[in-house]
PDB file of C-alpha atoms in Angstrom:
ATOM      1  CA  ASP A  22     -12.684   3.310  -6.666  1.00  0.00           C
ATOM      2  CA  SER A  23     -11.597   2.405  -3.123  1.00  0.00           C
ATOM      3  CA  GLY A  24     -13.703   5.103  -1.456  1.00  0.00           C
ATOM      4  CA  VAL A  25     -10.598   6.787  -0.024  1.00  0.00           C
ATOM      5  CA  THR A  26     -10.001  10.274  -1.406  1.00  0.00           C
ATOM      6  CA  GLN A  27      -6.791  12.258  -1.397  1.00  0.00           C
ATOM      7  CA  THR A  28      -6.062  15.815  -2.410  1.00  0.00           C
ATOM      8  CA  PRO A  29      -4.248  17.216  -4.191  1.00  0.00           C
ATOM      9  CA  LYS A  30      -3.315  14.672  -6.859  1.00  0.00           C
ATOM     10  CA  HIS A  31      -0.097  16.450  -7.710  1.00  0.00           C
ATOM     11  CA  LEU A  32       1.986  18.964  -5.814  1.00  0.00           C
ATOM     12  CA  ILE A  33       5.104  20.718  -7.028  1.00  0.00           C
ATOM     13  CA  THR A  34       7.004  22.854  -4.578  1.00  0.00           C
ATOM     14  CA  ALA A  35      10.485  24.072  -3.721  1.00  0.00           C
ATOM     15  CA  THR A  36      12.995  22.950  -1.124  1.00  0.00           C
ATOM     16  CA  GLY A  37      12.403  24.435   2.302  1.00  0.00           C
ATOM     17  CA  GLN A  38       8.667  24.782   1.801  1.00  0.00           C
ATOM     18  CA  ARG A  39       5.810  23.236   3.758  1.00  0.00           C
ATOM     19  CA  VAL A  40       2.846  21.347   2.291  1.00  0.00           C
ATOM     20  CA  THR A  41      -0.290  19.654   3.595  1.00  0.00           C
ATOM     21  CA  LEU A  42      -1.750  16.500   2.107  1.00  0.00           C
ATOM     22  CA  ARG A  43      -5.357  15.645   2.847  1.00  0.00           C
ATOM     23  CA  CYS A  44      -7.134  12.303   3.092  1.00  0.00           C
ATOM     24  CA  SER A  45     -10.760  11.313   3.612  1.00  0.00           C
ATOM     25  CA  PRO A  46     -11.241   7.675   4.622  1.00  0.00           C
ATOM     26  CA  ARG A  47     -13.974   5.345   3.449  1.00  0.00           C
ATOM     27  CA  SER A  48     -17.297   5.957   5.100  1.00  0.00           C
ATOM     28  CA  GLY A  49     -17.306   4.280   8.504  1.00  0.00           C
ATOM     29  CA  ASP A  50     -13.575   3.551   8.651  1.00  0.00           C
ATOM     30  CA  LEU A  51     -11.911   4.709  11.840  1.00  0.00           C
ATOM     31  CA  SER A  52      -8.279   3.974  11.016  1.00  0.00           C
ATOM     32  CA  VAL A  53      -6.180   6.064   8.656  1.00  0.00           C
ATOM     33  CA  TYR A  54      -2.684   5.163   7.560  1.00  0.00           C
ATOM     34  CA  TRP A  55      -0.067   7.134   5.639  1.00  0.00           C
ATOM     35  CA  TYR A  56       2.527   5.478   3.423  1.00  0.00           C
ATOM     36  CA  GLN A  57       5.342   6.888   1.322  1.00  0.00           C
ATOM     37  CA  GLN A  58       6.467   5.324  -1.952  1.00  0.00           C
ATOM     38  CA  SER A  59       9.845   6.434  -3.226  1.00  0.00           C
ATOM     39  CA  LEU A  60      12.086   4.912  -5.858  1.00  0.00           C
ATOM     40  CA  ASP A  61      14.840   3.975  -3.433  1.00  0.00           C
ATOM     41  CA  GLN A  62      12.824   2.988  -0.342  1.00  0.00           C
ATOM     42  CA  GLY A  63       9.767   1.371  -1.898  1.00  0.00           C
ATOM     43  CA  LEU A  64       6.451   1.527  -0.017  1.00  0.00           C
ATOM     44  CA  GLN A  65       6.944   2.428   3.635  1.00  0.00           C
ATOM     45  CA  PHE A  66       4.514   2.917   6.482  1.00  0.00           C
ATOM     46  CA  LEU A  67       4.662   6.361   8.066  1.00  0.00           C
ATOM     47  CA  ILE A  68       1.935   6.681  10.684  1.00  0.00           C
ATOM     48  CA  GLN A  69      -1.510   5.413  11.735  1.00  0.00           C
ATOM     49  CA  TYR A  70      -4.372   7.197  13.431  1.00  0.00           C
ATOM     50  CA  TYR A  71      -7.375   5.516  14.957  1.00  0.00           C
ATOM     51  CA  ASN A  72     -10.443   7.583  15.795  1.00  0.00           C
ATOM     52  CA  GLY A  73      -8.390  10.729  16.262  1.00  0.00           C
ATOM     53  CA  GLU A  74      -5.529   9.212  18.238  1.00  0.00           C
ATOM     54  CA  GLU A  75      -2.076   8.283  16.996  1.00  0.00           C
ATOM     55  CA  ARG A  76      -1.868   4.484  17.078  1.00  0.00           C
ATOM     56  CA  ALA A  77       1.413   3.514  15.435  1.00  0.00           C
ATOM     57  CA  LYS A  78       4.464   5.215  14.033  1.00  0.00           C
ATOM     58  CA  GLY A  79       6.850   4.011  11.381  1.00  0.00           C
ATOM     59  CA  ASN A  80       9.733   5.624   9.578  1.00  0.00           C
ATOM     60  CA  ILE A  81       8.334   9.129   9.778  1.00  0.00           C
ATOM     61  CA  LEU A  82      10.759  12.023   9.831  1.00  0.00           C
ATOM     62  CA  GLU A  83      10.536  14.654  12.558  1.00  0.00           C
ATOM     63  CA  ARG A  84       9.829  17.223   9.816  1.00  0.00           C
ATOM     64  CA  PHE A  85       6.611  15.332   9.074  1.00  0.00           C
ATOM     65  CA  SER A  86       3.513  15.329  11.239  1.00  0.00           C
ATOM     66  CA  ALA A  87      -0.044  14.157  10.900  1.00  0.00           C
ATOM     67  CA  GLN A  88      -3.379  14.423  12.611  1.00  0.00           C
ATOM     68  CA  GLN A  89      -6.859  12.993  12.347  1.00  0.00           C
ATOM     69  CA  PHE A  90      -9.794  15.314  12.875  1.00  0.00           C
ATOM     70  CA  PRO A  91     -13.163  14.632  14.561  1.00  0.00           C
ATOM     71  CA  ASP A  92     -14.768  14.039  11.152  1.00  0.00           C
ATOM     72  CA  LEU A  93     -12.047  11.363  10.652  1.00  0.00           C
ATOM     73  CA  HIS A  94     -10.281  13.030   7.741  1.00  0.00           C
ATOM     74  CA  SER A  95      -6.530  13.208   8.136  1.00  0.00           C
ATOM     75  CA  GLU A  96      -3.781  15.567   7.095  1.00  0.00           C
ATOM     76  CA  LEU A  97      -0.092  14.895   6.618  1.00  0.00           C
ATOM     77  CA  ASN A  98       2.113  17.944   7.018  1.00  0.00           C
ATOM     78  CA  LEU A  99       5.559  17.946   5.459  1.00  0.00           C
ATOM     79  CA  SER A 100       7.880  20.817   6.319  1.00  0.00           C
ATOM     80  CA  SER A 101      11.401  21.988   5.440  1.00  0.00           C
ATOM     81  CA  LEU A 102      11.061  19.933   2.299  1.00  0.00           C
ATOM     82  CA  GLU A 103      14.120  18.341   0.723  1.00  0.00           C
ATOM     83  CA  LEU A 104      14.661  16.900  -2.741  1.00  0.00           C
ATOM     84  CA  GLY A 105      14.538  13.417  -1.241  1.00  0.00           C
ATOM     85  CA  ASP A 106      10.986  13.945  -0.016  1.00  0.00           C
ATOM     86  CA  SER A 107       9.753  13.703  -3.597  1.00  0.00           C
ATOM     87  CA  ALA A 108       7.540  10.640  -3.601  1.00  0.00           C
ATOM     88  CA  LEU A 109       4.032   9.288  -3.932  1.00  0.00           C
ATOM     89  CA  TYR A 110       2.181   9.606  -0.635  1.00  0.00           C
ATOM     90  CA  PHE A 111      -0.697   7.225  -0.044  1.00  0.00           C
ATOM     91  CA  CYS A 112      -3.424   7.304   2.505  1.00  0.00           C
ATOM     92  CA  ALA A 113      -5.261   4.108   3.408  1.00  0.00           C
ATOM     93  CA  SER A 114      -8.170   3.374   5.687  1.00  0.00           C
ATOM     94  CA  SER A 115      -9.625   0.341   7.390  1.00  0.00           C
ATOM     95  CA  ALA A 116     -12.622  -0.467   9.518  1.00  0.00           C
ATOM     96  CA  LEU A 117     -12.578  -1.243  13.206  1.00  0.00           C
ATOM     97  CA  GLY A 118     -11.328  -4.777  13.614  1.00  0.00           C
ATOM     98  CA  LEU A 119     -12.481  -7.280  16.206  1.00  0.00           C
ATOM     99  CA  ALA A 120     -10.520  -6.913  19.446  1.00  0.00           C
ATOM    100  CA  GLY A 121      -7.593  -9.282  19.263  1.00  0.00           C
ATOM    101  CA  GLY A 122      -8.535 -10.309  15.751  1.00  0.00           C
ATOM    102  CA  PRO A 123      -6.545  -9.980  12.535  1.00  0.00           C
ATOM    103  CA  PRO A 124      -6.121  -6.541  10.972  1.00  0.00           C
ATOM    104  CA  ASP A 125      -8.794  -5.483   8.530  1.00  0.00           C
ATOM    105  CA  THR A 126      -8.236  -4.912   4.839  1.00  0.00           C
ATOM    106  CA  GLN A 127      -6.584  -1.588   4.116  1.00  0.00           C
ATOM    107  CA  TYR A 128      -7.976   0.343   1.161  1.00  0.00           C
ATOM    108  CA  PHE A 129      -5.690   2.822  -0.519  1.00  0.00           C
ATOM    109  CA  GLY A 130      -6.448   6.220  -1.990  1.00  0.00           C
ATOM    110  CA  PRO A 131      -5.119   7.352  -5.370  1.00  0.00           C
ATOM    111  CA  GLY A 132      -2.094   9.043  -3.811  1.00  0.00           C
ATOM    112  CA  THR A 133      -0.555  12.508  -3.910  1.00  0.00           C
ATOM    113  CA  ARG A 134       2.523  12.839  -6.074  1.00  0.00           C
ATOM    114  CA  LEU A 135       4.881  15.327  -4.455  1.00  0.00           C
ATOM    115  CA  THR A 136       7.724  16.819  -6.441  1.00  0.00           C
ATOM    116  CA  VAL A 137      10.255  18.966  -4.618  1.00  0.00           C
ATOM    117  CA  LEU A 138      12.415  21.096  -6.915  1.00  0.00           C
TER     118      LEU A 138
ATOM    119  CA  GLY B 160      11.023  -6.779  11.746  1.00  0.00           C
ATOM    120  CA  ILE B 161       9.270  -9.031   9.283  1.00  0.00           C
ATOM    121  CA  GLN B 162      10.861  -9.411   5.857  1.00  0.00           C
ATOM    122  CA  VAL B 163       8.850  -9.779   2.655  1.00  0.00           C
ATOM    123  CA  GLU B 164      10.443 -11.054  -0.541  1.00  0.00           C
ATOM    124  CA  GLN B 165       8.751 -11.216  -3.906  1.00  0.00           C
ATOM    125  CA  SER B 166       9.796 -13.088  -6.995  1.00  0.00           C
ATOM    126  CA  PRO B 167      10.443 -12.710  -9.795  1.00  0.00           C
ATOM    127  CA  PRO B 168      11.283  -8.996  -9.757  1.00  0.00           C
ATOM    128  CA  ASP B 169      10.370  -8.671 -13.433  1.00  0.00           C
ATOM    129  CA  LEU B 170       8.157 -10.721 -15.703  1.00  0.00           C
ATOM    130  CA  ILE B 171       7.409 -10.223 -19.386  1.00  0.00           C
ATOM    131  CA  LEU B 172       4.564 -12.170 -20.962  1.00  0.00           C
ATOM    132  CA  GLN B 173       2.678 -12.375 -24.187  1.00  0.00           C
ATOM    133  CA  GLU B 174      -1.027 -11.750 -23.987  1.00  0.00           C
ATOM    134  CA  GLY B 175      -2.870 -14.955 -23.130  1.00  0.00           C
ATOM    135  CA  ALA B 176      -0.067 -16.493 -21.083  1.00  0.00           C
ATOM    136  CA  ASN B 177      -0.390 -17.591 -17.468  1.00  0.00           C
ATOM    137  CA  SER B 178       1.909 -16.582 -14.622  1.00  0.00           C
ATOM    138  CA  THR B 179       2.624 -17.225 -10.969  1.00  0.00           C
ATOM    139  CA  LEU B 180       4.003 -14.578  -8.624  1.00  0.00           C
ATOM    140  CA  ARG B 181       5.448 -15.546  -5.265  1.00  0.00           C
ATOM    141  CA  CYS B 182       5.617 -13.783  -1.917  1.00  0.00           C
ATOM    142  CA  ASN B 183       7.700 -15.168   0.959  1.00  0.00           C
ATOM    143  CA  PHE B 184       7.551 -13.725   4.458  1.00  0.00           C
ATOM    144  CA  SER B 185       9.871 -14.311   7.370  1.00  0.00           C
ATOM    145  CA  ASP B 186       7.419 -14.634  10.263  1.00  0.00           C
ATOM    146  CA  SER B 187       3.920 -15.896  10.931  1.00  0.00           C
ATOM    147  CA  VAL B 188       1.175 -13.490   9.892  1.00  0.00           C
ATOM    148  CA  ASN B 189      -2.557 -13.157  10.415  1.00  0.00           C
ATOM    149  CA  ASN B 190      -3.179 -11.119   7.296  1.00  0.00           C
ATOM    150  CA  LEU B 191      -1.781 -10.815   3.804  1.00  0.00           C
ATOM    151  CA  GLN B 192      -2.868  -8.502   1.038  1.00  0.00           C
ATOM    152  CA  TRP B 193      -2.073  -8.504  -2.677  1.00  0.00           C
ATOM    153  CA  PHE B 194      -2.191  -5.242  -4.605  1.00  0.00           C
ATOM    154  CA  HIS B 195      -1.838  -4.214  -8.222  1.00  0.00           C
ATOM    155  CA  GLN B 196      -0.254  -0.848  -8.889  1.00  0.00           C
ATOM    156  CA  ASN B 197      -1.325   0.245 -12.335  1.00  0.00           C
ATOM    157  CA  PRO B 198       0.784   2.440 -14.627  1.00  0.00           C
ATOM    158  CA  TRP B 199      -0.991   5.517 -13.242  1.00  0.00           C
ATOM    159  CA  GLY B 200       0.235   4.701  -9.746  1.00  0.00           C
ATOM    160  CA  GLN B 201      -3.031   3.578  -8.195  1.00  0.00           C
ATOM    161  CA  LEU B 202      -2.840   0.738  -5.667  1.00  0.00           C
ATOM    162  CA  ILE B 203      -5.741  -1.597  -6.243  1.00  0.00           C
ATOM    163  CA  ASN B 204      -6.741  -4.255  -3.719  1.00  0.00           C
ATOM    164  CA  LEU B 205      -6.720  -7.707  -5.208  1.00  0.00           C
ATOM    165  CA  PHE B 206      -6.976 -10.094  -2.280  1.00  0.00           C
ATOM    166  CA  TYR B 207      -7.084 -10.190   1.490  1.00  0.00           C
ATOM    167  CA  ILE B 208      -5.881 -13.723   2.060  1.00  0.00           C
ATOM    168  CA  PRO B 209      -4.333 -14.722   5.408  1.00  0.00           C
ATOM    169  CA  SER B 210      -4.717 -18.392   4.466  1.00  0.00           C
ATOM    170  CA  GLY B 211      -6.359 -20.663   1.915  1.00  0.00           C
ATOM    171  CA  THR B 212      -7.300 -19.911  -1.668  1.00  0.00           C
ATOM    172  CA  LYS B 213      -9.455 -17.230  -3.221  1.00  0.00           C
ATOM    173  CA  GLN B 214     -10.431 -16.567  -6.806  1.00  0.00           C
ATOM    174  CA  ASN B 215     -11.610 -13.451  -8.577  1.00  0.00           C
ATOM    175  CA  GLY B 216     -12.079 -13.886 -12.301  1.00  0.00           C
ATOM    176  CA  ARG B 217      -8.747 -14.630 -13.962  1.00  0.00           C
ATOM    177  CA  LEU B 218      -6.860 -14.023 -10.736  1.00  0.00           C
ATOM    178  CA  SER B 219      -6.491 -16.359  -7.817  1.00  0.00           C
ATOM    179  CA  ALA B 220      -4.308 -16.403  -4.735  1.00  0.00           C
ATOM    180  CA  THR B 221      -3.189 -19.041  -2.286  1.00  0.00           C
ATOM    181  CA  THR B 222      -1.540 -18.449   1.068  1.00  0.00           C
ATOM    182  CA  VAL B 223       0.137 -21.272   2.971  1.00  0.00           C
ATOM    183  CA  ALA B 224       0.626 -19.548   6.297  1.00  0.00           C
ATOM    184  CA  THR B 225       2.429 -22.487   7.935  1.00  0.00           C
ATOM    185  CA  GLU B 226       5.091 -22.360   5.210  1.00  0.00           C
ATOM    186  CA  ARG B 227       5.145 -18.561   5.054  1.00  0.00           C
ATOM    187  CA  TYR B 228       4.401 -17.951   1.416  1.00  0.00           C
ATOM    188  CA  SER B 229       1.646 -16.778  -0.863  1.00  0.00           C
ATOM    189  CA  LEU B 230       1.148 -17.198  -4.599  1.00  0.00           C
ATOM    190  CA  LEU B 231      -0.771 -15.016  -7.029  1.00  0.00           C
ATOM    191  CA  TYR B 232      -1.907 -16.668 -10.239  1.00  0.00           C
ATOM    192  CA  ILE B 233      -2.836 -14.704 -13.314  1.00  0.00           C
ATOM    193  CA  SER B 234      -4.410 -16.667 -16.129  1.00  0.00           C
ATOM    194  CA  SER B 235      -4.962 -15.610 -19.737  1.00  0.00           C
ATOM    195  CA  SER B 236      -3.096 -12.377 -19.092  1.00  0.00           C
ATOM    196  CA  GLN B 237      -4.189  -9.156 -20.770  1.00  0.00           C
ATOM    197  CA  THR B 238      -2.272  -5.959 -21.464  1.00  0.00           C
ATOM    198  CA  THR B 239      -4.303  -4.258 -18.733  1.00  0.00           C
ATOM    199  CA  ASP B 240      -2.702  -6.644 -16.213  1.00  0.00           C
ATOM    200  CA  SER B 241       0.590  -4.779 -16.667  1.00  0.00           C
ATOM    201  CA  GLY B 242       1.918  -2.970 -13.645  1.00  0.00           C
ATOM    202  CA  VAL B 243       3.554  -3.857 -10.360  1.00  0.00           C
ATOM    203  CA  TYR B 244       2.137  -6.471  -8.019  1.00  0.00           C
ATOM    204  CA  PHE B 245       2.817  -6.087  -4.318  1.00  0.00           C
ATOM    205  CA  CYS B 246       2.168  -8.321  -1.398  1.00  0.00           C
ATOM    206  CA  ALA B 247       2.026  -6.843   2.093  1.00  0.00           C
ATOM    207  CA  VAL B 248       1.812  -8.284   5.580  1.00  0.00           C
ATOM    208  CA  PRO B 249       1.318  -6.601   8.971  1.00  0.00           C
ATOM    209  CA  GLN B 250       4.373  -5.910  11.122  1.00  0.00           C
ATOM    210  CA  GLY B 251       4.520  -7.937  14.351  1.00  0.00           C
ATOM    211  CA  GLY B 252       0.927  -7.946  15.556  1.00  0.00           C
ATOM    212  CA  SER B 253       0.324  -4.343  14.501  1.00  0.00           C
ATOM    213  CA  GLU B 254      -1.714  -3.050  11.582  1.00  0.00           C
ATOM    214  CA  LYS B 255       1.162  -1.361   9.748  1.00  0.00           C
ATOM    215  CA  LEU B 256       1.759  -3.115   6.467  1.00  0.00           C
ATOM    216  CA  VAL B 257       5.227  -4.149   5.315  1.00  0.00           C
ATOM    217  CA  PHE B 258       5.448  -4.352   1.530  1.00  0.00           C
ATOM    218  CA  GLY B 259       7.646  -6.448  -0.685  1.00  0.00           C
ATOM    219  CA  LYS B 260       9.576  -4.765  -3.490  1.00  0.00           C
ATOM    220  CA  GLY B 261       7.015  -5.967  -6.002  1.00  0.00           C
ATOM    221  CA  THR B 262       6.948  -7.906  -9.247  1.00  0.00           C
ATOM    222  CA  LYS B 263       6.842  -5.742 -12.346  1.00  0.00           C
ATOM    223  CA  LEU B 264       4.646  -7.438 -14.938  1.00  0.00           C
ATOM    224  CA  THR B 265       4.634  -6.413 -18.575  1.00  0.00           C
ATOM    225  CA  VAL B 266       2.075  -8.040 -20.857  1.00  0.00           C
ATOM    226  CA  ASN B 267       2.756  -7.493 -24.524  1.00  0.00           C
ATOM    227  CA  PRO B 268       0.013  -7.674 -27.189  1.00  0.00           C
TER     228      PRO B 268
END
């Protein structure tokens, strides 16, 4: 158990719908990351939040958005869903690293498997 | 951006055999992680190894940062070792991880 929790485990929805995925980081971790794993694209970084602020963005579609709340949990919102959005969505968290030092270990949650029909 | 290549893409072993998985990366890095994705989809941390060698039971890893590669050794493999092994490195001084395509390991009884 990594200490990162994600809900729900599975989500089945229809095209055009909107869903929200939730992540709680490990106790004390300030950074939250979202990754998408699809069959054709592999594991790809989407977005990072650090202590409530967006810190880095990857290949995240405009239909997707995220936020990190004061209690440090994060939500990933996916809207106008398409068949191609079906994937495993992972949340990861890491501790505050030393300024200028190497990135800390990222610990991954169990993932949310999204199926868009 | 940084490129990560893993080899071999697939590996089939008999229980008890040893194996070596390789990860090459195209630029210098200050962090490298190895993960095991089990058949249920969970990504399990194996090693955080920017350089040097680490061991954890039957698994060990070595990263030679100057030559831009890392190796994961699995000894006396067990059926529970089956799954996909990923290495990941941070993109250009950031914390966002770039993953290789993985090595799919099947250990037969």
